[in-house]
XYZ file of C-alpha atoms in Angstrom:
277
model
C 0.000 0.000 0.000
C 1.289 3.452 -0.925
C 1.303 5.781 2.067
C 2.616 8.849 0.219
C 1.955 9.623 -3.452
C 3.583 12.584 -5.182
C 2.623 12.989 -8.830
C 4.315 15.506 -11.166
C 4.758 18.031 -8.375
C 6.114 21.470 -9.239
C 6.466 24.431 -6.909
C 7.211 28.002 -7.968
C 7.999 30.931 -5.684
C 6.996 34.434 -6.757
C 9.845 36.939 -7.038
C 10.038 40.612 -7.985
C 11.236 39.841 -11.502
C 9.196 36.714 -12.116
C 9.258 33.367 -10.327
C 11.714 30.780 -9.048
C 11.089 27.066 -9.632
C 12.030 25.199 -6.453
C 10.664 21.805 -7.541
C 9.948 20.559 -11.034
C 7.974 17.477 -12.061
C 8.724 15.435 -8.938
C 7.001 12.041 -8.759
C 7.526 9.668 -5.860
C 5.640 6.970 -3.959
C 6.496 5.739 -0.477
C 5.005 2.468 0.739
C 3.528 1.957 4.175
C 6.281 1.140 6.667
C 9.071 2.120 4.283
C 12.099 4.194 5.336
C 13.135 6.481 2.459
C 15.973 8.995 2.532
C 16.361 12.008 0.254
C 19.881 13.232 -0.473
C 21.179 16.079 -2.596
C 23.200 19.271 -2.469
C 21.987 22.382 -0.657
C 19.231 24.134 -2.581
C 17.975 21.055 -4.447
C 14.548 21.219 -2.809
C 14.791 18.412 -0.232
C 13.383 20.476 2.634
C 10.910 22.176 0.317
C 9.524 18.781 -0.659
C 9.091 17.910 3.013
C 7.357 21.248 3.625
C 4.767 20.348 0.975
C 4.112 17.045 2.729
C 3.830 18.908 6.034
C 1.193 21.133 4.430
C 3.232 24.331 4.866
C 3.691 24.879 1.117
C 1.271 24.125 -1.688
C 2.093 22.802 -5.174
C 1.955 25.071 -8.188
C 1.009 21.983 -10.166
C 0.722 18.243 -9.607
C -0.728 16.388 -6.632
C 0.405 15.213 -3.208
C -1.608 12.550 -1.377
C -1.322 10.849 1.998
C -3.434 7.743 2.520
C -5.056 8.487 -0.832
C -6.264 11.944 0.236
C -4.880 15.256 -1.070
C -2.719 17.197 1.399
C -4.562 20.443 2.109
C -2.668 21.667 5.143
C -0.922 20.564 8.329
C -2.287 17.391 9.880
C -1.993 15.320 13.021
C -1.253 12.235 10.919
C 2.329 13.476 10.396
C 5.051 13.779 13.011
C 7.915 16.155 12.189
C 11.493 16.295 13.494
C 13.622 19.254 12.395
C 17.390 19.803 12.383
C 16.998 22.418 15.100
C 15.480 20.839 18.138
C 12.268 22.917 18.090
C 11.516 22.350 21.761
C 9.654 24.895 23.862
C 12.352 26.333 26.166
C 9.851 27.128 28.932
C 8.636 23.516 29.108
C 10.389 20.558 30.693
C 11.335 17.599 28.513
C 8.329 15.730 29.877
C 5.924 18.558 29.088
C 7.396 19.026 25.604
C 6.590 15.412 24.798
C 3.161 15.636 26.438
C 2.362 18.752 24.397
C 2.913 16.842 21.151
C 0.669 14.048 22.382
C -2.060 16.567 23.198
C -2.085 17.826 19.597
C -2.658 14.391 18.065
C -4.480 12.452 20.793
C -6.924 14.912 22.274
C -9.045 12.182 23.848
C -6.355 11.449 26.454
C -6.361 13.005 29.898
C -3.405 15.019 31.144
C -2.372 12.164 33.420
C -2.446 9.745 30.484
C -0.393 12.122 28.331
C 2.255 12.484 31.020
C 2.408 8.720 31.497
C 2.989 8.187 27.775
C 5.563 10.988 27.749
C 7.472 9.225 30.532
C 7.339 5.936 28.580
C 8.846 7.507 25.468
C 11.492 9.430 27.371
C 12.537 6.085 28.823
C 12.689 4.587 25.316
C 15.173 7.278 24.247
C 17.217 6.885 27.425
C 16.055 10.057 29.163
C 13.827 8.697 31.913
C 15.868 10.602 34.528
C 15.711 13.905 32.643
C 11.969 14.499 32.333
C 12.027 17.518 34.650
C 14.952 19.198 32.902
C 14.444 22.170 30.594
C 15.931 22.182 27.061
C 18.623 24.649 28.117
C 19.817 22.113 30.688
C 20.235 19.366 28.066
C 22.960 18.755 25.488
C 22.152 18.986 21.778
C 21.979 15.207 21.440
C 19.665 14.949 24.427
C 17.396 17.677 23.062
C 17.108 15.786 19.802
C 16.208 12.640 21.723
C 13.356 14.593 23.305
C 12.240 15.748 19.842
C 12.277 12.141 18.593
C 10.366 10.987 21.683
C 7.754 13.673 21.048
C 7.323 12.716 17.395
C 7.021 9.005 18.205
C 4.702 9.575 21.161
C 2.270 11.430 18.903
C 1.661 7.978 17.375
C 1.365 9.244 13.812
C 1.594 6.914 10.821
C 4.207 9.111 9.116
C 7.459 10.678 10.314
C 8.959 13.545 8.312
C 12.549 14.136 9.397
C 14.509 17.112 8.051
C 18.230 16.577 8.746
C 17.439 15.747 12.384
C 21.015 14.792 13.251
C 22.854 17.382 11.161
C 23.834 19.529 14.154
C 24.929 16.594 16.331
C 28.563 15.569 16.802
C 29.609 12.389 14.937
C 29.681 10.087 17.978
C 26.225 11.046 19.218
C 24.903 11.107 15.662
C 25.704 7.441 15.092
C 24.173 6.593 18.481
C 20.987 8.381 17.390
C 20.954 6.458 14.076
C 20.955 3.207 15.999
C 18.329 4.454 18.442
C 16.018 5.585 15.643
C 16.315 2.248 13.829
C 15.746 0.310 17.039
C 12.560 2.255 17.792
C 11.366 2.052 14.178
C 12.087 -1.662 13.690
C 10.652 -2.721 17.043
C 7.336 -0.907 16.710
C 4.949 -3.488 18.121
C 1.851 -2.033 16.466
C 2.691 -0.860 12.951
C 5.991 0.292 11.525
C 5.892 3.994 10.730
C 6.520 5.379 7.268
C 9.601 7.624 7.345
C 10.759 10.250 4.853
C 14.203 11.416 5.917
C 16.209 14.334 4.480
C 20.001 14.179 4.841
C 23.315 15.294 3.327
C 25.109 12.280 4.788
C 25.632 9.289 2.485
C 26.504 6.912 5.353
C 23.393 8.012 7.242
C 21.200 7.404 4.202
C 22.631 3.933 3.555
C 22.477 2.767 7.163
C 18.914 3.928 7.795
C 17.087 3.498 4.517
C 15.236 0.971 2.426
C 15.565 3.280 -0.549
C 17.517 6.449 -1.386
C 16.142 9.267 -3.527
C 18.801 11.458 -5.124
C 17.884 15.020 -6.109
C 19.484 17.600 -8.409
C 19.058 21.347 -8.204
C 18.135 24.311 -10.374
C 15.328 23.317 -10.406
C 14.891 20.616 -7.780
C 14.072 17.235 -9.317
C 14.679 13.534 -8.736
C 17.698 12.179 -10.595
C 17.825 8.627 -9.211
C 16.029 6.143 -6.955
C 18.280 3.460 -5.503
C 17.343 0.460 -3.376
C 19.602 -0.226 -0.396
C 20.509 -3.933 -0.598
C 21.579 -4.628 2.984
C 19.310 -6.804 5.134
C 17.896 -5.653 8.461
C 18.673 -5.516 11.299
C 21.897 -3.719 10.385
C 25.005 -3.554 12.536
C 26.883 -0.400 11.589
C 30.369 -1.643 12.478
C 29.880 -4.828 10.437
C 28.590 -2.890 7.445
C 31.490 -0.441 7.493
C 33.996 -3.322 7.391
C 32.380 -5.049 4.422
C 33.686 -4.620 0.887
C 30.079 -4.670 -0.380
C 29.211 -1.615 1.714
C 32.240 0.329 0.534
C 31.601 -0.566 -3.095
C 27.971 0.501 -2.804
C 28.888 3.752 -1.023
C 31.593 4.647 -3.552
C 29.187 4.243 -6.448
C 26.581 6.338 -4.664
C 29.207 9.039 -4.190
C 30.073 8.838 -7.885
C 26.413 9.305 -8.772
C 26.122 12.144 -6.248
C 29.080 14.141 -7.590
C 28.908 13.327 -11.293
C 27.234 15.480 -13.899
C 23.540 14.884 -14.550
C 24.064 12.905 -17.735
C 26.242 10.382 -15.862
C 23.795 9.743 -13.031
C 21.611 7.297 -14.972
C 24.655 5.229 -15.929
C 25.852 5.111 -12.294
C 22.349 4.254 -11.094
C 22.166 1.350 -13.561
C 25.594 0.144 -12.398
C 24.508 0.201 -8.740
C 21.229 -1.579 -9.483
C 23.094 -4.285 -11.403
C 25.400 -4.762 -8.442
C 22.491 -4.986 -5.981
C 21.235 -8.052 -7.848
C 24.517 -9.838 -7.139
C 24.806 -9.332 -3.385
C 22.700 -10.296 -0.374
C 23.755 -8.836 2.954
């Protein structure tokens, strides 16, 4: 079942001397429970595409559907995690998570919301920090709170816009593993994730599929399946020759000129058929 359907989406911004095309003829489907990453250089429209799915921007042409229904605005069926932690500084970690729950699950009492908030803070390893304010937490801890809030909202879809981009490398890899653990072990129904990143390793480790975008205007240049079986152990992947071969060819596709991308994509897809990790 397709959870997200984007069909020939274009988005133009009005300017003083005309208009600027941010996205052009973008078509993409994301299946229920799929983890899809979008990579591309700055200005290629990755975040803009997510903003359309959030309901913050509207297409100039084409259609965007979630669960078969056109996106007409922001909705409680989508949880969002930004690069900046976007926590309310005057609320404790516990209350930040509970606030998100209140927006999507209005039928719950305050006591029930706080109980769920505590459960999700425990899942992200912050059960002893619920009464701390964002300013008392490190960047990595603040992002854990943001992830807990998004997951606790119990939405079907997670939209994640470079959520670990501002985190140091050691904590970033720890957050990759935490996110996958929470996503893979969802006892009810695995969430559908659309994840924007600049990091090739991040995209490979997390994703079922990688969407590569070009800029001026923003458009999809390649869709590549990640061939490595789950669950994934990062240290084992990094040591494998298959991982390094796959990554190097992705990098070639990422940095090559547009006319060479299709050839690289075909080469990667041919290689995927030969390996099973």
